[in-house]
PDB file of C-alpha atoms in Angstrom:
ATOM      1  CA  PHE F  10     129.247  63.191 -16.841  1.00  0.00           C
ATOM      2  CA  PRO F  11     131.988  60.598 -16.046  1.00  0.00           C
ATOM      3  CA  PHE F  12     133.141  62.689 -13.074  1.00  0.00           C
ATOM      4  CA  THR F  13     129.599  62.931 -11.723  1.00  0.00           C
ATOM      5  CA  MET F  14     129.093  59.178 -12.075  1.00  0.00           C
ATOM      6  CA  LYS F  15     132.327  58.516 -10.167  1.00  0.00           C
ATOM      7  CA  LYS F  16     131.162  60.729  -7.345  1.00  0.00           C
ATOM      8  CA  LEU F  17     127.791  58.963  -7.290  1.00  0.00           C
ATOM      9  CA  LEU F  18     129.408  55.532  -7.125  1.00  0.00           C
ATOM     10  CA  PHE F  19     131.724  56.700  -4.356  1.00  0.00           C
ATOM     11  CA  PHE F  20     128.764  58.024  -2.386  1.00  0.00           C
ATOM     12  CA  LEU F  21     126.829  54.764  -2.817  1.00  0.00           C
ATOM     13  CA  ASN F  22     129.857  52.773  -1.680  1.00  0.00           C
ATOM     14  CA  LEU F  23     130.033  54.905   1.452  1.00  0.00           C
ATOM     15  CA  LEU F  24     126.371  54.236   2.140  1.00  0.00           C
ATOM     16  CA  VAL F  25     126.887  50.479   1.822  1.00  0.00           C
ATOM     17  CA  PHE F  26     129.988  50.617   4.040  1.00  0.00           C
ATOM     18  CA  TYR F  27     128.413  52.619   6.836  1.00  0.00           C
ATOM     19  CA  SER F  28     125.081  50.803   6.789  1.00  0.00           C
ATOM     20  CA  GLY F  29     126.888  47.469   7.172  1.00  0.00           C
ATOM     21  CA  TYR F  30     129.268  48.778   9.820  1.00  0.00           C
ATOM     22  CA  SER F  31     126.484  50.192  11.967  1.00  0.00           C
ATOM     23  CA  GLN F  32     124.291  47.081  11.946  1.00  0.00           C
ATOM     24  CA  ASN F  33     122.903  46.192  15.368  1.00  0.00           C
ATOM     25  CA  LEU F  34     123.742  42.544  16.049  1.00  0.00           C
ATOM     26  CA  VAL F  35     121.531  42.322  19.163  1.00  0.00           C
ATOM     27  CA  PRO F  36     118.100  40.787  18.456  1.00  0.00           C
ATOM     28  CA  ASN F  37     115.074  42.367  20.087  1.00  0.00           C
ATOM     29  CA  HIS F  38     117.408  45.116  21.294  1.00  0.00           C
ATOM     30  CA  SER F  39     114.579  47.241  22.714  1.00  0.00           C
ATOM     31  CA  PHE F  40     112.647  44.313  24.254  1.00  0.00           C
ATOM     32  CA  GLU F  41     109.566  45.031  22.145  1.00  0.00           C
ATOM     33  CA  GLN F  42     109.015  41.480  20.847  1.00  0.00           C
ATOM     34  CA  TYR F  43     107.232  39.075  23.158  1.00  0.00           C
ATOM     35  CA  VAL F  44     105.151  35.912  23.046  1.00  0.00           C
ATOM     36  CA  ALA F  45     102.908  36.998  25.922  1.00  0.00           C
ATOM     37  CA  CYS F  46     102.557  40.027  28.151  1.00  0.00           C
ATOM     38  CA  PRO F  47     104.540  39.596  31.374  1.00  0.00           C
ATOM     39  CA  ALA F  48     102.422  38.482  34.318  1.00  0.00           C
ATOM     40  CA  SER F  49     104.957  38.339  37.143  1.00  0.00           C
ATOM     41  CA  ALA F  50     108.574  38.985  38.041  1.00  0.00           C
ATOM     42  CA  GLY F  51     111.383  36.673  36.997  1.00  0.00           C
ATOM     43  CA  GLU F  52     110.095  35.636  33.586  1.00  0.00           C
ATOM     44  CA  LEU F  53     113.418  35.547  31.730  1.00  0.00           C
ATOM     45  CA  PRO F  54     114.114  31.816  31.248  1.00  0.00           C
ATOM     46  CA  GLU F  55     117.423  30.036  31.430  1.00  0.00           C
ATOM     47  CA  PRO F  56     119.115  29.429  28.053  1.00  0.00           C
ATOM     48  CA  GLY F  57     117.569  26.581  26.094  1.00  0.00           C
ATOM     49  CA  LEU F  58     114.086  26.974  27.540  1.00  0.00           C
ATOM     50  CA  PRO F  59     111.214  28.564  25.583  1.00  0.00           C
ATOM     51  CA  SER F  60     110.393  32.207  26.168  1.00  0.00           C
ATOM     52  CA  ILE F  61     107.608  32.938  28.640  1.00  0.00           C
ATOM     53  CA  SER F  62     107.217  36.554  27.605  1.00  0.00           C
ATOM     54  CA  VAL F  63     110.137  38.493  26.082  1.00  0.00           C
ATOM     55  CA  VAL F  64     111.798  36.993  22.993  1.00  0.00           C
ATOM     56  CA  ASP F  65     115.566  36.307  22.649  1.00  0.00           C
ATOM     57  CA  TRP F  66     116.538  37.254  26.217  1.00  0.00           C
ATOM     58  CA  TYR F  67     117.586  34.918  29.026  1.00  0.00           C
ATOM     59  CA  LYS F  68     118.977  34.969  32.538  1.00  0.00           C
ATOM     60  CA  ALA F  69     122.507  33.789  33.323  1.00  0.00           C
ATOM     61  CA  THR F  70     122.361  32.703  36.979  1.00  0.00           C
ATOM     62  CA  TYR F  71     119.964  31.534  39.653  1.00  0.00           C
ATOM     63  CA  GLY F  72     118.713  35.119  39.808  1.00  0.00           C
ATOM     64  CA  THR F  73     115.269  36.045  38.502  1.00  0.00           C
ATOM     65  CA  SER F  74     115.764  38.741  35.868  1.00  0.00           C
ATOM     66  CA  ASP F  75     112.646  40.684  34.918  1.00  0.00           C
ATOM     67  CA  TYR F  76     110.695  41.922  31.894  1.00  0.00           C
ATOM     68  CA  PHE F  77     108.433  44.996  31.936  1.00  0.00           C
ATOM     69  CA  ASN F  78     105.882  45.940  29.278  1.00  0.00           C
ATOM     70  CA  ASP F  79     102.979  48.391  29.211  1.00  0.00           C
ATOM     71  CA  CYS F  80     100.712  45.590  27.934  1.00  0.00           C
ATOM     72  CA  SER F  81     100.942  43.887  31.329  1.00  0.00           C
ATOM     73  CA  THR F  82      97.979  44.062  33.695  1.00  0.00           C
ATOM     74  CA  SER F  83     100.166  43.127  36.657  1.00  0.00           C
ATOM     75  CA  PRO F  84     101.277  46.018  38.914  1.00  0.00           C
ATOM     76  CA  THR F  85     104.504  44.098  39.461  1.00  0.00           C
ATOM     77  CA  VAL F  86     105.819  44.270  35.876  1.00  0.00           C
ATOM     78  CA  SER F  87     103.741  46.971  34.203  1.00  0.00           C
ATOM     79  CA  VAL F  88     105.007  50.196  32.614  1.00  0.00           C
ATOM     80  CA  PRO F  89     105.490  52.882  33.742  1.00  0.00           C
ATOM     81  CA  GLN F  90     104.467  51.878  37.285  1.00  0.00           C
ATOM     82  CA  ASN F  91     105.914  48.615  38.643  1.00  0.00           C
ATOM     83  CA  PHE F  92     107.152  47.077  41.859  1.00  0.00           C
ATOM     84  CA  PHE F  93     110.477  48.969  41.743  1.00  0.00           C
ATOM     85  CA  GLY F  94     109.270  52.409  40.817  1.00  0.00           C
ATOM     86  CA  TRP F  95     108.052  54.552  37.939  1.00  0.00           C
ATOM     87  CA  GLN F  96     109.805  54.696  34.582  1.00  0.00           C
ATOM     88  CA  TYR F  97     108.879  54.959  30.920  1.00  0.00           C
ATOM     89  CA  PRO F  98     110.934  53.008  28.374  1.00  0.00           C
ATOM     90  CA  ARG F  99     113.674  54.903  26.615  1.00  0.00           C
ATOM     91  CA  THR F 100     112.056  53.746  23.356  1.00  0.00           C
ATOM     92  CA  GLY F 101     109.009  51.641  22.622  1.00  0.00           C
ATOM     93  CA  ARG F 102     106.838  50.010  25.271  1.00  0.00           C
ATOM     94  CA  ALA F 103     109.153  47.700  27.218  1.00  0.00           C
ATOM     95  CA  TYR F 104     112.460  47.189  29.026  1.00  0.00           C
ATOM     96  CA  ALA F 105     114.283  44.636  31.182  1.00  0.00           C
ATOM     97  CA  GLY F 106     115.391  44.883  34.801  1.00  0.00           C
ATOM     98  CA  GLU F 107     117.902  43.286  37.152  1.00  0.00           C
ATOM     99  CA  TYR F 108     119.401  43.428  40.641  1.00  0.00           C
ATOM    100  CA  LEU F 109     122.988  44.593  40.314  1.00  0.00           C
ATOM    101  CA  ALA F 110     123.713  44.114  44.009  1.00  0.00           C
ATOM    102  CA  ASN F 111     122.163  42.814  47.204  1.00  0.00           C
ATOM    103  CA  ILE F 112     124.217  43.802  50.217  1.00  0.00           C
ATOM    104  CA  GLY F 113     124.169  40.847  52.558  1.00  0.00           C
ATOM    105  CA  SER F 114     122.996  37.951  50.392  1.00  0.00           C
ATOM    106  CA  GLY F 115     125.195  38.715  47.380  1.00  0.00           C
ATOM    107  CA  GLN F 116     122.228  38.272  45.051  1.00  0.00           C
ATOM    108  CA  ARG F 117     122.665  39.630  41.530  1.00  0.00           C
ATOM    109  CA  GLU F 118     120.886  39.214  38.231  1.00  0.00           C
ATOM    110  CA  TYR F 119     122.007  39.286  34.601  1.00  0.00           C
ATOM    111  CA  ILE F 120     120.385  39.415  31.189  1.00  0.00           C
ATOM    112  CA  GLN F 121     121.840  37.859  28.055  1.00  0.00           C
ATOM    113  CA  SER F 122     121.119  37.327  24.375  1.00  0.00           C
ATOM    114  CA  ARG F 123     122.643  35.630  21.333  1.00  0.00           C
ATOM    115  CA  LEU F 124     123.975  37.959  18.650  1.00  0.00           C
ATOM    116  CA  SER F 125     122.771  37.511  15.084  1.00  0.00           C
ATOM    117  CA  ILE F 126     126.301  36.576  13.886  1.00  0.00           C
ATOM    118  CA  PRO F 127     129.608  35.763  15.602  1.00  0.00           C
ATOM    119  CA  LEU F 128     132.164  38.544  15.956  1.00  0.00           C
ATOM    120  CA  ILE F 129     135.248  38.528  13.734  1.00  0.00           C
ATOM    121  CA  ALA F 130     138.724  38.305  15.249  1.00  0.00           C
ATOM    122  CA  GLY F 131     140.656  41.550  15.070  1.00  0.00           C
ATOM    123  CA  HIS F 132     137.602  43.677  14.301  1.00  0.00           C
ATOM    124  CA  GLN F 133     136.618  46.465  16.642  1.00  0.00           C
ATOM    125  CA  TYR F 134     133.035  46.596  17.901  1.00  0.00           C
ATOM    126  CA  TYR F 135     131.063  49.290  19.670  1.00  0.00           C
ATOM    127  CA  VAL F 136     128.737  48.212  22.495  1.00  0.00           C
ATOM    128  CA  SER F 137     126.124  50.377  24.168  1.00  0.00           C
ATOM    129  CA  PHE F 138     123.060  50.065  26.374  1.00  0.00           C
ATOM    130  CA  TRP F 139     120.971  52.414  28.495  1.00  0.00           C
ATOM    131  CA  VAL F 140     120.244  52.045  32.201  1.00  0.00           C
ATOM    132  CA  ASN F 141     118.122  53.776  34.798  1.00  0.00           C
ATOM    133  CA  LEU F 142     118.234  53.440  38.586  1.00  0.00           C
ATOM    134  CA  ALA F 143     114.896  52.266  39.962  1.00  0.00           C
ATOM    135  CA  ASP F 144     113.151  54.645  42.368  1.00  0.00           C
ATOM    136  CA  ASN F 145     113.108  52.153  45.236  1.00  0.00           C
ATOM    137  CA  SER F 146     116.852  51.435  45.165  1.00  0.00           C
ATOM    138  CA  PRO F 147     118.546  52.738  48.338  1.00  0.00           C
ATOM    139  CA  PHE F 148     121.934  53.154  46.648  1.00  0.00           C
ATOM    140  CA  ALA F 149     123.617  53.423  43.251  1.00  0.00           C
ATOM    141  CA  LEU F 150     126.516  51.668  41.527  1.00  0.00           C
ATOM    142  CA  HIS F 151     129.005  52.458  38.812  1.00  0.00           C
ATOM    143  CA  GLN F 152     129.987  48.822  38.218  1.00  0.00           C
ATOM    144  CA  ILE F 153     127.915  47.631  35.279  1.00  0.00           C
ATOM    145  CA  GLY F 154     129.180  46.282  31.998  1.00  0.00           C
ATOM    146  CA  ALA F 155     128.853  43.846  29.118  1.00  0.00           C
ATOM    147  CA  TYR F 156     130.644  40.536  28.651  1.00  0.00           C
ATOM    148  CA  LEU F 157     130.791  38.896  25.233  1.00  0.00           C
ATOM    149  CA  GLY F 158     131.629  35.202  24.923  1.00  0.00           C
ATOM    150  CA  SER F 159     131.402  32.236  22.577  1.00  0.00           C
ATOM    151  CA  ALA F 160     128.681  30.391  24.501  1.00  0.00           C
ATOM    152  CA  TYR F 161     125.661  31.063  26.667  1.00  0.00           C
ATOM    153  CA  VAL F 162     126.513  31.740  30.301  1.00  0.00           C
ATOM    154  CA  TYR F 163     124.419  29.890  32.851  1.00  0.00           C
ATOM    155  CA  ASP F 164     125.162  28.779  36.406  1.00  0.00           C
ATOM    156  CA  ALA F 165     122.087  27.606  38.287  1.00  0.00           C
ATOM    157  CA  SER F 166     123.945  27.619  41.607  1.00  0.00           C
ATOM    158  CA  ALA F 167     125.531  31.080  41.331  1.00  0.00           C
ATOM    159  CA  TRP F 168     124.416  34.571  42.249  1.00  0.00           C
ATOM    160  CA  GLN F 169     127.465  36.378  40.875  1.00  0.00           C
ATOM    161  CA  LEU F 170     129.531  36.152  37.700  1.00  0.00           C
ATOM    162  CA  ASP F 171     132.631  37.852  39.020  1.00  0.00           C
ATOM    163  CA  ASN F 172     134.742  35.186  37.295  1.00  0.00           C
ATOM    164  CA  LEU F 173     133.995  36.848  33.930  1.00  0.00           C
ATOM    165  CA  LEU F 174     135.923  39.833  32.610  1.00  0.00           C
ATOM    166  CA  PRO F 175     133.598  42.241  30.758  1.00  0.00           C
ATOM    167  CA  GLN F 176     135.032  43.879  27.638  1.00  0.00           C
ATOM    168  CA  VAL F 177     132.909  47.010  28.082  1.00  0.00           C
ATOM    169  CA  VAL F 178     132.314  48.664  31.455  1.00  0.00           C
ATOM    170  CA  ASN F 179     130.829  51.881  32.713  1.00  0.00           C
ATOM    171  CA  GLN F 180     133.390  54.552  33.530  1.00  0.00           C
ATOM    172  CA  PRO F 181     134.850  53.823  37.004  1.00  0.00           C
ATOM    173  CA  GLY F 182     133.549  56.243  39.604  1.00  0.00           C
ATOM    174  CA  ASN F 183     130.660  57.345  37.373  1.00  0.00           C
ATOM    175  CA  PHE F 184     127.856  56.303  39.714  1.00  0.00           C
ATOM    176  CA  ILE F 185     124.573  56.024  37.839  1.00  0.00           C
ATOM    177  CA  THR F 186     122.258  57.794  40.262  1.00  0.00           C
ATOM    178  CA  ASP F 187     119.601  59.138  37.903  1.00  0.00           C
ATOM    179  CA  THR F 188     116.112  57.779  38.572  1.00  0.00           C
ATOM    180  CA  ALA F 189     114.481  60.086  36.012  1.00  0.00           C
ATOM    181  CA  LYS F 190     116.597  59.913  32.849  1.00  0.00           C
ATOM    182  CA  TRP F 191     118.163  56.979  31.046  1.00  0.00           C
ATOM    183  CA  ARG F 192     121.974  56.959  31.100  1.00  0.00           C
ATOM    184  CA  LEU F 193     124.274  55.500  28.442  1.00  0.00           C
ATOM    185  CA  VAL F 194     126.899  52.833  29.128  1.00  0.00           C
ATOM    186  CA  HIS F 195     129.177  52.304  26.146  1.00  0.00           C
ATOM    187  CA  GLY F 196     132.618  51.373  24.888  1.00  0.00           C
ATOM    188  CA  ALA F 197     134.573  49.624  22.146  1.00  0.00           C
ATOM    189  CA  PHE F 198     136.765  46.526  22.100  1.00  0.00           C
ATOM    190  CA  THR F 199     138.626  44.298  19.666  1.00  0.00           C
ATOM    191  CA  ALA F 200     137.067  40.862  19.273  1.00  0.00           C
ATOM    192  CA  SER F 201     139.056  37.683  19.815  1.00  0.00           C
ATOM    193  CA  GLY F 202     136.740  35.979  17.343  1.00  0.00           C
ATOM    194  CA  GLY F 203     133.689  33.784  17.802  1.00  0.00           C
ATOM    195  CA  GLU F 204     131.959  35.864  20.466  1.00  0.00           C
ATOM    196  CA  GLN F 205     128.202  35.522  19.896  1.00  0.00           C
ATOM    197  CA  TYR F 206     126.621  36.030  23.308  1.00  0.00           C
ATOM    198  CA  ILE F 207     126.253  39.251  25.278  1.00  0.00           C
ATOM    199  CA  VAL F 208     125.695  39.344  29.052  1.00  0.00           C
ATOM    200  CA  ILE F 209     124.851  42.569  30.897  1.00  0.00           C
ATOM    201  CA  GLY F 210     125.257  43.009  34.641  1.00  0.00           C
ATOM    202  CA  ASN F 211     127.652  43.664  37.509  1.00  0.00           C
ATOM    203  CA  PHE F 212     130.860  41.615  37.259  1.00  0.00           C
ATOM    204  CA  ALA F 213     132.763  43.163  40.175  1.00  0.00           C
ATOM    205  CA  SER F 214     133.766  40.930  43.061  1.00  0.00           C
ATOM    206  CA  ALA F 215     132.012  41.399  46.387  1.00  0.00           C
ATOM    207  CA  ALA F 216     135.263  42.686  47.886  1.00  0.00           C
ATOM    208  CA  ASN F 217     135.546  45.374  45.201  1.00  0.00           C
ATOM    209  CA  LEU F 218     131.890  46.420  45.147  1.00  0.00           C
ATOM    210  CA  GLU F 219     131.466  50.192  45.510  1.00  0.00           C
ATOM    211  CA  THR F 220     128.179  51.873  46.414  1.00  0.00           C
ATOM    212  CA  LEU F 221     126.866  55.406  46.731  1.00  0.00           C
ATOM    213  CA  PRO F 222     126.342  56.182  49.496  1.00  0.00           C
ATOM    214  CA  SER F 223     129.070  53.953  50.887  1.00  0.00           C
ATOM    215  CA  ASN F 224     128.238  51.364  53.552  1.00  0.00           C
ATOM    216  CA  SER F 225     124.806  50.921  51.986  1.00  0.00           C
ATOM    217  CA  SER F 226     122.413  48.054  52.556  1.00  0.00           C
ATOM    218  CA  GLY F 227     119.524  46.547  50.668  1.00  0.00           C
ATOM    219  CA  LEU F 228     118.892  45.875  46.993  1.00  0.00           C
ATOM    220  CA  CYS F 229     120.146  47.924  44.042  1.00  0.00           C
ATOM    221  CA  TYR F 230     117.988  47.585  40.942  1.00  0.00           C
ATOM    222  CA  TYR F 231     118.406  48.959  37.414  1.00  0.00           C
ATOM    223  CA  TYR F 232     116.236  49.004  34.318  1.00  0.00           C
ATOM    224  CA  VAL F 233     117.921  48.266  30.947  1.00  0.00           C
ATOM    225  CA  ASP F 234     116.843  49.299  27.446  1.00  0.00           C
ATOM    226  CA  ASP F 235     118.160  49.684  23.873  1.00  0.00           C
ATOM    227  CA  VAL F 236     121.097  47.300  23.763  1.00  0.00           C
ATOM    228  CA  CYS F 237     123.386  47.698  20.741  1.00  0.00           C
TER     229      CYS F 237
END
């Protein structure tokens, strides 16, 4: 009996350890929570302003990041059909979307959220999110990643955040060309401590931007779902 009890306690301790370690710190990670169904594009507010539709998600620049939900009656931001193509969510009923590049104008968009707790210095964290290339995008990118910082990022006069160094990036050269299936972007990093905000987008400089096919033009748009 004592040996069996020891094994039981050990097993319970493992459960507590792994359940705590695998906690998702991203609120509304699948974009399911909202205050109102989206009615038009560009409904992610700047940090500090109340949510128009999706809860806990904000834009980071002058760009107009988007929210899609199957409760919407607007053909612009409905699911699965919307103004960029046809796609079902990876899970649930909703997802976000953003321009990752605009050849010519330099326009880009980003989405960001505040984590439930700050990260601890010296601890390693795993970050993942799923993306899908919109049907109407004329080219694909591999340069998408996640930046984690100690404060909200917002620049009302900027299109690009190439001054930030993302801790997690998609594998270089792995162009995300799939318009049918969701593709995983993931990686791990060691926290400096105090990071509590996650920003997802394209952080490459205009000079280092790589497209497929090369010498492309137009707008490159991706859907985003299930951020962890």
